Coordinates of C-alpha atoms in Angstrom, one line a residue:
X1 CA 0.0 0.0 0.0
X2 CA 1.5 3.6 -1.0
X3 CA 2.3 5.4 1.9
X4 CA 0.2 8.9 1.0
X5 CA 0.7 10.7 4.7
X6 CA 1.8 14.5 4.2
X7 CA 4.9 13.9 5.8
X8 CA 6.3 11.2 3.0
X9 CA 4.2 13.6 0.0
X10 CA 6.8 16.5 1.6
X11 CA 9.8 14.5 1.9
X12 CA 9.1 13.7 -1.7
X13 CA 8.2 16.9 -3.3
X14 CA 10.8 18.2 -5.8
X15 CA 13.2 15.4 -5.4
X16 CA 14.5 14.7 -9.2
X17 CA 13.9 10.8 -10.2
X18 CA 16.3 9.4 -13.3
X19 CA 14.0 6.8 -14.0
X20 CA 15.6 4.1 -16.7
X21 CA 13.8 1.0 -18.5
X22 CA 15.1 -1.5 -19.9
X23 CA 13.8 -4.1 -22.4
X24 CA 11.2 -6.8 -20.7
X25 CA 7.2 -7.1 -19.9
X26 CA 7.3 -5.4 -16.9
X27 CA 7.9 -2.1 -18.6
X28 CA 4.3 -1.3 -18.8
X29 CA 4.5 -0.8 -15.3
X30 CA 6.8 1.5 -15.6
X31 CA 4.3 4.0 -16.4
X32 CA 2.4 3.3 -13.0
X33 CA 5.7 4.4 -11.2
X34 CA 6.0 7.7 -13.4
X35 CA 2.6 8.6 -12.1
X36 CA 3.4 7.6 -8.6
X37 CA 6.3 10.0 -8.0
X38 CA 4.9 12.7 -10.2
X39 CA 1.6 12.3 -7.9
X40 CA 4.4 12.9 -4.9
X41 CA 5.1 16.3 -6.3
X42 CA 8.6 14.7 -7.8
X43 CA 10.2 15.7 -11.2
X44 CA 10.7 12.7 -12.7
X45 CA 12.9 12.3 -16.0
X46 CA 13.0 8.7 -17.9
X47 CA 16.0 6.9 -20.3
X48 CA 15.0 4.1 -21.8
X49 CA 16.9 1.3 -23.7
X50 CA 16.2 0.8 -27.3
X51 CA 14.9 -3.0 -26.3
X52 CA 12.5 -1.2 -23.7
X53 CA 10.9 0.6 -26.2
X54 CA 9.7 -2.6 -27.9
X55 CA 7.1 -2.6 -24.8
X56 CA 6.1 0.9 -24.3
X57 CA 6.2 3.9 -26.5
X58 CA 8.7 7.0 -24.9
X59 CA 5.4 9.0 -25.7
X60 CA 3.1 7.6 -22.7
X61 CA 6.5 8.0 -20.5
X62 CA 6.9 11.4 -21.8
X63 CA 3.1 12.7 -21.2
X64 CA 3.0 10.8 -18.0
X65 CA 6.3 12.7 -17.1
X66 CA 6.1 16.2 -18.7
X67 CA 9.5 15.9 -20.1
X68 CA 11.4 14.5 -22.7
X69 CA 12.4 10.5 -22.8
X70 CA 15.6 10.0 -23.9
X71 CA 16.7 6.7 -25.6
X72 CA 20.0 7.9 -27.5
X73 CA 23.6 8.3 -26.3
X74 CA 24.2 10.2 -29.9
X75 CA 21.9 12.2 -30.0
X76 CA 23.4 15.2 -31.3
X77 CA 20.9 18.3 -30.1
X78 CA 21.2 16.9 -26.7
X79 CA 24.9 16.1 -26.8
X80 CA 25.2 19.5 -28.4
X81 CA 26.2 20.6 -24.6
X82 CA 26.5 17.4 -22.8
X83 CA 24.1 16.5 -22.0
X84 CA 23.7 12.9 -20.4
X85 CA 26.8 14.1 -17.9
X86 CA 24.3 17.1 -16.9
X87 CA 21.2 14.7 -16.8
X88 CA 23.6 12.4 -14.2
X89 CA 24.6 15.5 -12.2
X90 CA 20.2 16.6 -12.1
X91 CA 19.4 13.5 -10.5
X92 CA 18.8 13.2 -7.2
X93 CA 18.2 9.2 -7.6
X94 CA 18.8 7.0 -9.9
X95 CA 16.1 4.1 -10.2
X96 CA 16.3 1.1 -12.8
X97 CA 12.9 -0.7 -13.0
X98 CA 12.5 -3.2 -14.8
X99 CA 16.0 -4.1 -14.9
X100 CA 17.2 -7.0 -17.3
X101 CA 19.6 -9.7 -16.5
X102 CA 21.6 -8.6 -19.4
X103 CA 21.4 -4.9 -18.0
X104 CA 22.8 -6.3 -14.5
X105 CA 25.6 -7.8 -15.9
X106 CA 26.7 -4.9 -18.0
X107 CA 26.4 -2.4 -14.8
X108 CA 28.8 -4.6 -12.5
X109 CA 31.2 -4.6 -15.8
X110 CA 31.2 -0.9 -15.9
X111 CA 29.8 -1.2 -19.1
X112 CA 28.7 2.5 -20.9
X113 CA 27.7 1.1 -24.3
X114 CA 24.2 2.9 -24.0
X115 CA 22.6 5.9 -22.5
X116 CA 21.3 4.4 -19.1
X117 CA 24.7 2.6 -18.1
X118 CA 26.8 5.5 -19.1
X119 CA 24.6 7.8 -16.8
X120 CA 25.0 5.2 -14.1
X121 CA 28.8 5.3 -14.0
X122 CA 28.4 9.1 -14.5
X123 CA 25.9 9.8 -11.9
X124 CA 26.8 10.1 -8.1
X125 CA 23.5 10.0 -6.9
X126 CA 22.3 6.6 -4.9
X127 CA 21.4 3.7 -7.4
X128 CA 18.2 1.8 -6.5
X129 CA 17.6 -1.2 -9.0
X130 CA 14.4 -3.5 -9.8
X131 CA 15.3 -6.4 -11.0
X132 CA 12.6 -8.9 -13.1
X133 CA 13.5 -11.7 -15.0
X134 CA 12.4 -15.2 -15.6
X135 CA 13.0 -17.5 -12.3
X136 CA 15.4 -19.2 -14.1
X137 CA 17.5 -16.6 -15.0
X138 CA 17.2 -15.3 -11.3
X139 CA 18.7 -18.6 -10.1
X140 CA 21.7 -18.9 -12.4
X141 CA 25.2 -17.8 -10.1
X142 CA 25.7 -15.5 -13.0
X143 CA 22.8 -13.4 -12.0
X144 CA 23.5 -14.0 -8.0
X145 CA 27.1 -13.1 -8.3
X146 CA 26.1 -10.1 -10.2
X147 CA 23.1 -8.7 -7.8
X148 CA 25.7 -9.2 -4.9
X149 CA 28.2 -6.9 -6.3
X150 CA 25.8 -4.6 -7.3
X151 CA 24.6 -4.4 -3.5
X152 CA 28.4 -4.7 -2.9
X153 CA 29.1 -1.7 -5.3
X154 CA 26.2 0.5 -3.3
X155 CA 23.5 -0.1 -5.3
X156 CA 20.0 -1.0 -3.2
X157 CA 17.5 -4.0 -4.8
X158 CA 14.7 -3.8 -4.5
X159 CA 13.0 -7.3 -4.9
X160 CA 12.4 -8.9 -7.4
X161 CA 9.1 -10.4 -6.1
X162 CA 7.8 -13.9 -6.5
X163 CA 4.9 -15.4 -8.4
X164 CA 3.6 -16.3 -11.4
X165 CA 5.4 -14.9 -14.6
X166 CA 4.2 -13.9 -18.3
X167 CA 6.2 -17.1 -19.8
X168 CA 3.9 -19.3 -17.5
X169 CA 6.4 -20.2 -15.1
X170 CA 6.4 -19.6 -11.3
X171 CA 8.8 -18.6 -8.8
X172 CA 10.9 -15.3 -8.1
X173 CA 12.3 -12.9 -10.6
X174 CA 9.0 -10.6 -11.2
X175 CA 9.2 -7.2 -10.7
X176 CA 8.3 -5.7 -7.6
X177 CA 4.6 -4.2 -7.7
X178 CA 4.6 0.1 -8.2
X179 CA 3.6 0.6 -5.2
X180 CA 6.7 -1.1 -2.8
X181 CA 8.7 0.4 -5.6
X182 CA 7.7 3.7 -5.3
X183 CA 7.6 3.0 -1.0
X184 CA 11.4 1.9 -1.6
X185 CA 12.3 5.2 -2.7
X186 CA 10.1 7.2 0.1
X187 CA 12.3 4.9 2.6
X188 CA 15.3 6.0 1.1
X189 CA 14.5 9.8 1.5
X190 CA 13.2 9.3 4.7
X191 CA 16.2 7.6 6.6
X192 CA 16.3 7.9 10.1
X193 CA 19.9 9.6 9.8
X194 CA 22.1 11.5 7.8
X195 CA 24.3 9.1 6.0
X196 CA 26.9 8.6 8.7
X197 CA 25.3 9.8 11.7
X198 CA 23.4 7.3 12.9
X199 CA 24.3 5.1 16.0
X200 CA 26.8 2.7 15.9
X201 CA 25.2 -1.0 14.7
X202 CA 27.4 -4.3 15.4
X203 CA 26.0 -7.8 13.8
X204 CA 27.8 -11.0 13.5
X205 CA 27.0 -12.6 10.6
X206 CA 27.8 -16.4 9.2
X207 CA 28.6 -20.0 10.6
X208 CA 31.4 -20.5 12.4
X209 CA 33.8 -23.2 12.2
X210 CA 35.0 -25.3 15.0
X211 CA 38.4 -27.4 14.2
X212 CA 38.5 -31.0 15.5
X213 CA 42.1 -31.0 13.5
X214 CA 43.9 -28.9 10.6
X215 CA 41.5 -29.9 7.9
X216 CA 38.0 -31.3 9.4
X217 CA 35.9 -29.1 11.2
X218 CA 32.3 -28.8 12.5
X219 CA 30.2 -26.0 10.9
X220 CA 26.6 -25.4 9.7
X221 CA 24.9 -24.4 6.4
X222 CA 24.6 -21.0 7.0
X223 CA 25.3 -18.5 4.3
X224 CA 25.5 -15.0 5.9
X225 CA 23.4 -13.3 3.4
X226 CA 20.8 -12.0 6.0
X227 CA 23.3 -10.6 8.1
X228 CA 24.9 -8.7 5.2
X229 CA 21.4 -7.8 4.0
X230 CA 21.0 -6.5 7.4
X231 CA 24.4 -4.6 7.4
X232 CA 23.9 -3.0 3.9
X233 CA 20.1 -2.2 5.6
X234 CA 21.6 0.1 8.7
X235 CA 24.1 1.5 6.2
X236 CA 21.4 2.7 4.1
X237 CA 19.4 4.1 7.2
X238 CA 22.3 6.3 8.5
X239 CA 24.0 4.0 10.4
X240 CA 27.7 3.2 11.4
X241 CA 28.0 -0.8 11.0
X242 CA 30.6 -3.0 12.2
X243 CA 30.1 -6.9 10.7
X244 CA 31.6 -9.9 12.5
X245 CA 31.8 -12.2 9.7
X246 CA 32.1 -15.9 9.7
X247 CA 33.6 -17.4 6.9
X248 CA 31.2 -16.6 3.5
X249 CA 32.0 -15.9 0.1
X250 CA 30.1 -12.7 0.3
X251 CA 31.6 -9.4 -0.7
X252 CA 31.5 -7.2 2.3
X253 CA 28.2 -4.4 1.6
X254 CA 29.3 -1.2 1.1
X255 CA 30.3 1.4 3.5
X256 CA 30.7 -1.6 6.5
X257 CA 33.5 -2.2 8.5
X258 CA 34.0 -6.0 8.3
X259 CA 36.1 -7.9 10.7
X260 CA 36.4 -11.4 9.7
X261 CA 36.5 -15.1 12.3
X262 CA 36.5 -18.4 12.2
X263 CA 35.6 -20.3 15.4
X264 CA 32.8 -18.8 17.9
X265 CA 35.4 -18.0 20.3
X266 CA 36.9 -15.6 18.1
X267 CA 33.6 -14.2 17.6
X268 CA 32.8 -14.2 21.6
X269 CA 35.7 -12.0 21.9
X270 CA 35.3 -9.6 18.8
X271 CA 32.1 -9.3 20.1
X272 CA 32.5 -8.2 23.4
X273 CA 34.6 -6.3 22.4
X274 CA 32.4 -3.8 20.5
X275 CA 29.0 -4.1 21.9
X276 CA 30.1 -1.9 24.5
X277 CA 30.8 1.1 22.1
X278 CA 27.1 -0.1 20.0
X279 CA 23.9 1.4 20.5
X280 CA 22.5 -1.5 18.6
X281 CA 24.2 -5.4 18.6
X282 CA 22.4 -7.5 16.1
X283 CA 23.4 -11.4 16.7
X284 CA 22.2 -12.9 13.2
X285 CA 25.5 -15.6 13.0
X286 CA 25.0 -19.7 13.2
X287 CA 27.5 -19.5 16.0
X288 CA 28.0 -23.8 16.5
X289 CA 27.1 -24.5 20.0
X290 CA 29.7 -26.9 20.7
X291 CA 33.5 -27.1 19.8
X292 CA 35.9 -30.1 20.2
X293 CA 37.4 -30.1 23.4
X294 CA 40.8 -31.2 22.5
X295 CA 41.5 -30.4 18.6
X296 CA 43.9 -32.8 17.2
X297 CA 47.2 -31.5 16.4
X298 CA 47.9 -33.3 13.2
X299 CA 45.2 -34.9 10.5
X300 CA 43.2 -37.5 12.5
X301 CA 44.1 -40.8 10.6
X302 CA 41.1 -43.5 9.7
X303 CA 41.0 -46.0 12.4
X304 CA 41.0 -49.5 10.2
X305 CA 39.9 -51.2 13.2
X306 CA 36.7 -49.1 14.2
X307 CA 33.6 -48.2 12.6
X308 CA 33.0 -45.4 15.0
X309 CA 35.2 -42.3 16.1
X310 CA 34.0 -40.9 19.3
X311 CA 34.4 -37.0 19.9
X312 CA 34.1 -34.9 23.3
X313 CA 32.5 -31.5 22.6
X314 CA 32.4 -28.5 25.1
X315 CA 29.5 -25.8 24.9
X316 CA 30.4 -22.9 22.6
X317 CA 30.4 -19.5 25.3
X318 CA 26.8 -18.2 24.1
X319 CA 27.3 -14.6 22.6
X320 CA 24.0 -12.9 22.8
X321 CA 22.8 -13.6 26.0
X322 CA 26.0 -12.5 27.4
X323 CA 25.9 -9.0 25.3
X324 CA 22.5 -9.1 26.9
X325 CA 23.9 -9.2 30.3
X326 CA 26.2 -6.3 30.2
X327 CA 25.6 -3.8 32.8
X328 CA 23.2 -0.9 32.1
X329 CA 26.3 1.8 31.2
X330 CA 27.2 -0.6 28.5
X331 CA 24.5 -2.8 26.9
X332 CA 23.2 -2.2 23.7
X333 CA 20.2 -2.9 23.1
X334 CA 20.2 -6.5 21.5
X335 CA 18.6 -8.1 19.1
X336 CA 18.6 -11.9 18.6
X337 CA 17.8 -14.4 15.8
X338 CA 16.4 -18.0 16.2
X339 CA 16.6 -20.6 13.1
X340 CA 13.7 -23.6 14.2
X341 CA 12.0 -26.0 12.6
X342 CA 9.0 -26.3 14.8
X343 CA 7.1 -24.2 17.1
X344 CA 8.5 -21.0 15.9
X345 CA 6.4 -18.6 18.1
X346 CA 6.6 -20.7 21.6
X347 CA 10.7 -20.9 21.0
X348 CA 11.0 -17.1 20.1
X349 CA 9.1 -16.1 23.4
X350 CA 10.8 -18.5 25.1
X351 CA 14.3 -16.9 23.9
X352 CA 13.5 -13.4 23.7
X353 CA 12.5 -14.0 27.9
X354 CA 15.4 -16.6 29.1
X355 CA 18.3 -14.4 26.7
X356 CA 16.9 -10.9 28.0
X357 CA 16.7 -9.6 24.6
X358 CA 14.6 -6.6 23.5
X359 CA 13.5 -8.1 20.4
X360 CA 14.3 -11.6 18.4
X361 CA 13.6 -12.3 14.5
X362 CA 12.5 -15.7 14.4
X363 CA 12.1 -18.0 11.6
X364 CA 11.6 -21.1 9.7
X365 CA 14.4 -22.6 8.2
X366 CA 12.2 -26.3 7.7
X367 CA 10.1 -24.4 5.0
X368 CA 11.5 -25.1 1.5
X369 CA 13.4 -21.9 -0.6
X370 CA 13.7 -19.9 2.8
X371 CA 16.3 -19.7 5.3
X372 CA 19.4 -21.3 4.9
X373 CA 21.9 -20.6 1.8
X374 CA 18.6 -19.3 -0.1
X375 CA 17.8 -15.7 -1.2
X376 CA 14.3 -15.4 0.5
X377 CA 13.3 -15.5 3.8
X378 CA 10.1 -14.7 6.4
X379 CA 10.0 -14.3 10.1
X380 CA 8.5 -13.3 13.2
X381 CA 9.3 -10.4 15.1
X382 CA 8.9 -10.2 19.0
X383 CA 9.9 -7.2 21.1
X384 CA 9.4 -5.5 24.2
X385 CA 7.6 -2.4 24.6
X386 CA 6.2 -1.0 28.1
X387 CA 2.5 -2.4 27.8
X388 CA 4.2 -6.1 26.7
X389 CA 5.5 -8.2 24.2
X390 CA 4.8 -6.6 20.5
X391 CA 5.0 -9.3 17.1
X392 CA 4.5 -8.7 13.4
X393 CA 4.7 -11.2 10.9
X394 CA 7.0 -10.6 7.6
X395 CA 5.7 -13.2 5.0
X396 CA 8.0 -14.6 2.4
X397 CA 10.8 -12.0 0.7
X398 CA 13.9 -11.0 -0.6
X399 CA 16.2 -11.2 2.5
X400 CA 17.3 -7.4 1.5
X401 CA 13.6 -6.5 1.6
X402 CA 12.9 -8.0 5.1
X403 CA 16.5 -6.7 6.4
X404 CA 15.3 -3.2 6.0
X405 CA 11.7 -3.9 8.0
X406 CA 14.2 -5.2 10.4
X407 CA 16.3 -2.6 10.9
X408 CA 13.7 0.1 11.1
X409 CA 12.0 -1.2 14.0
X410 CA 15.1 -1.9 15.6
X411 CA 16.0 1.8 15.5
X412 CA 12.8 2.4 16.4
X413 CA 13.0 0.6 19.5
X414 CA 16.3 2.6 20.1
X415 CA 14.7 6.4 20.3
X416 CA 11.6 5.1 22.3

């Protein structure tokens, strides 16, 4: 639902929109998100591709906008006085929607073989990007490698969304509807600090691993994309982030300070470490609950005479409820994450009350395509307020998309 409250119409008004197209079937909603911004009082100006104009006309963009589409790099009356580096510099945002998979690839290459892409490595302005393809497409590690440098590189997703798709297929890769488009952008105007500013925001992120000897050790199947998606989240709302990374293959989200570990007590101490100087600790790692107590020296051999190897494990020291326990003059306040398969809401209350956190994010990693090593993700959020426990329900989506939901009522919880 668009957001239509005077204070989001005022934080809007004038803002200047670079709005580009590119070629696919979603384009015709491009038109919907012209009138949305120009309804918000914004000057909106739109580039399209040449392939994008095989699915709407730059007339309906250019009387829905009031201003001229452009569609050429060589165009010589506007290039008379250059004039895609002064449409780069008149942006206040740049927003790509729909944006191909071939368009994605060229933008992480640096690419400036058309119009759009060459304003994109012209324009300093932040980058927000729409992605809609065919599921298929979404899923190939060309397409996953690329959207993760892109969020690497600054730029904010948003989506894409999930159902069914005009080749008959199901699954994600639309494009997100107008409407959380256009909120997207709102969001971005309306961050709850200057880029910067904000309070300082520590989250561990990641499995660890737990040697039992120089090459075997004990780990889980986390991936660590929510907690970058978180980190990239607070970035984009102002704040100061410091990431305690397991070991991922993830590129580290721009403007975060990323300090990488290996075994939950290196974590433990990294993390006590800074939640003292954090307004805001975020536990979102797979920290493994138990280590080997003794970790072999050398490469434990096969034992040709046994068919079982027995280990001792020792409990892993338990981050967040200790960050929890700080003393008043230096907690943060602390936010928690629990992965079940069963139960979810009796084990989140249970946790948010026994840990002493202020809020948890609970969710299902049973359900298949959520969780786990996959892109999408839903929870349940708990936390406390003065008349009780508070909880909201985030249905399947983009883990960037439900990062930010996070995030904002964590810092909302922070100036109550």
């Amino acid at each position: 639902m668009v957001s239509d409250t005077p204070s989001t119409l005022s934080m809007l008004a004038g803002k200047r929109i670079l709005l580009g197209v590119s070629a696919g079937i979603a384009a015709y909603k491009s038109a919907l998100i012209v009138r949305l911004f120009k309804q918000a009082g914004c000057e909106v100006r739109v580039v399209m591709t040449d392939g994008a104009q095989a699915f709407i006309t730059p007339l309906t963009l250019q009387a829905l906008s009031g201003e001229p589409v452009r569609t050429s790099l060589l165009d010589p009356e506007a290039e008379a006085g250059m004039g895609h580096i002064e449409l780069a510099r008149w942006a206040d945002l740049v927003l790509i929607a729909p944006a191909t998979a071939d368009l994605i690839a060229r933008l992480v290459h640096g690419m400036a073989d058309d119009l759009l892409t060459t304003l994109c490595l012209a324009s300093e302005a932040p980058k927000l990007i729409a992605p809609a393809m065919n599921q298929a497409m979404w899923h190939q590690p060309a397409t996953q490698r690329n959207v993760a440098q892109l969020a690497q590189d600054g730029w904010q997703l948003i989506g894409p969304a999930a159902g069914d798709q005009a080749c008959g297929d199901v699954g994600p890769g639309r494009m997100s509807e107008p409407d959380t488009i256009f909120e997207a952008v709102a969001n971005h105007f309306t961050t709850a600090f200057a880029p910067g500013r904000g309070p300082h925001v520590v989250i561990t992120a990641g499995p660890t691993r737990e040697a039992l000897d120089p090459v075997r050790y004990l780990s889980n199947h986390s991936s660590g994309k929510m907690g970058y998606a978180l980190a990239a989240a607070a970035v984009a709302q102002g704040a100061r982030v410091t990431l305690i990374s397991g070991p991922v293959s993830l590129p580290t989200p721009h403007g975060v300070t990323r300090i990488d570990v290996e075994s939950a007590q290196q974590m433990h101490t990294e993390a006590l470490r800074l939640a003292p100087e954090a307004a805001l600790f975020i536990g979102c790692a797979a920290v493994a609950d138990y280590r080997s107590a003794s970790p072999a020296e050398h490469k434990l051999k096969k034992q040709e005479d046994s068919d079982t190897l027995t280990l001792t494990l020792i409990k892993n020291p338990d981050i967040i409820a200790e960050v929890a326990a700080l003393t008043a003059e230096k907690r943060p306040l602390v936010v928690g994450f629990a992965a079940e398969t069963q139960q979810i809401e009796r084990y989140a209350h249970d946790k948010l009350r026994r840990k002493r956190l202020d809020m948890i994010v609970a969710n299902d990693v049973s359900q298949a395509g959520l969780g786990f090593g996959s892109n999408d993700n839903a929870a349940l959020l708990l936390w406390r307020t003065a008349e009780g426990i508070q909880q909201r329900t985030e249905p399947a989506q983009p883990k960037n998309q439900l990062a930010q939901g996070i995030i904002r009522q964590a810092l909302a919880l922070l100036s109550v």
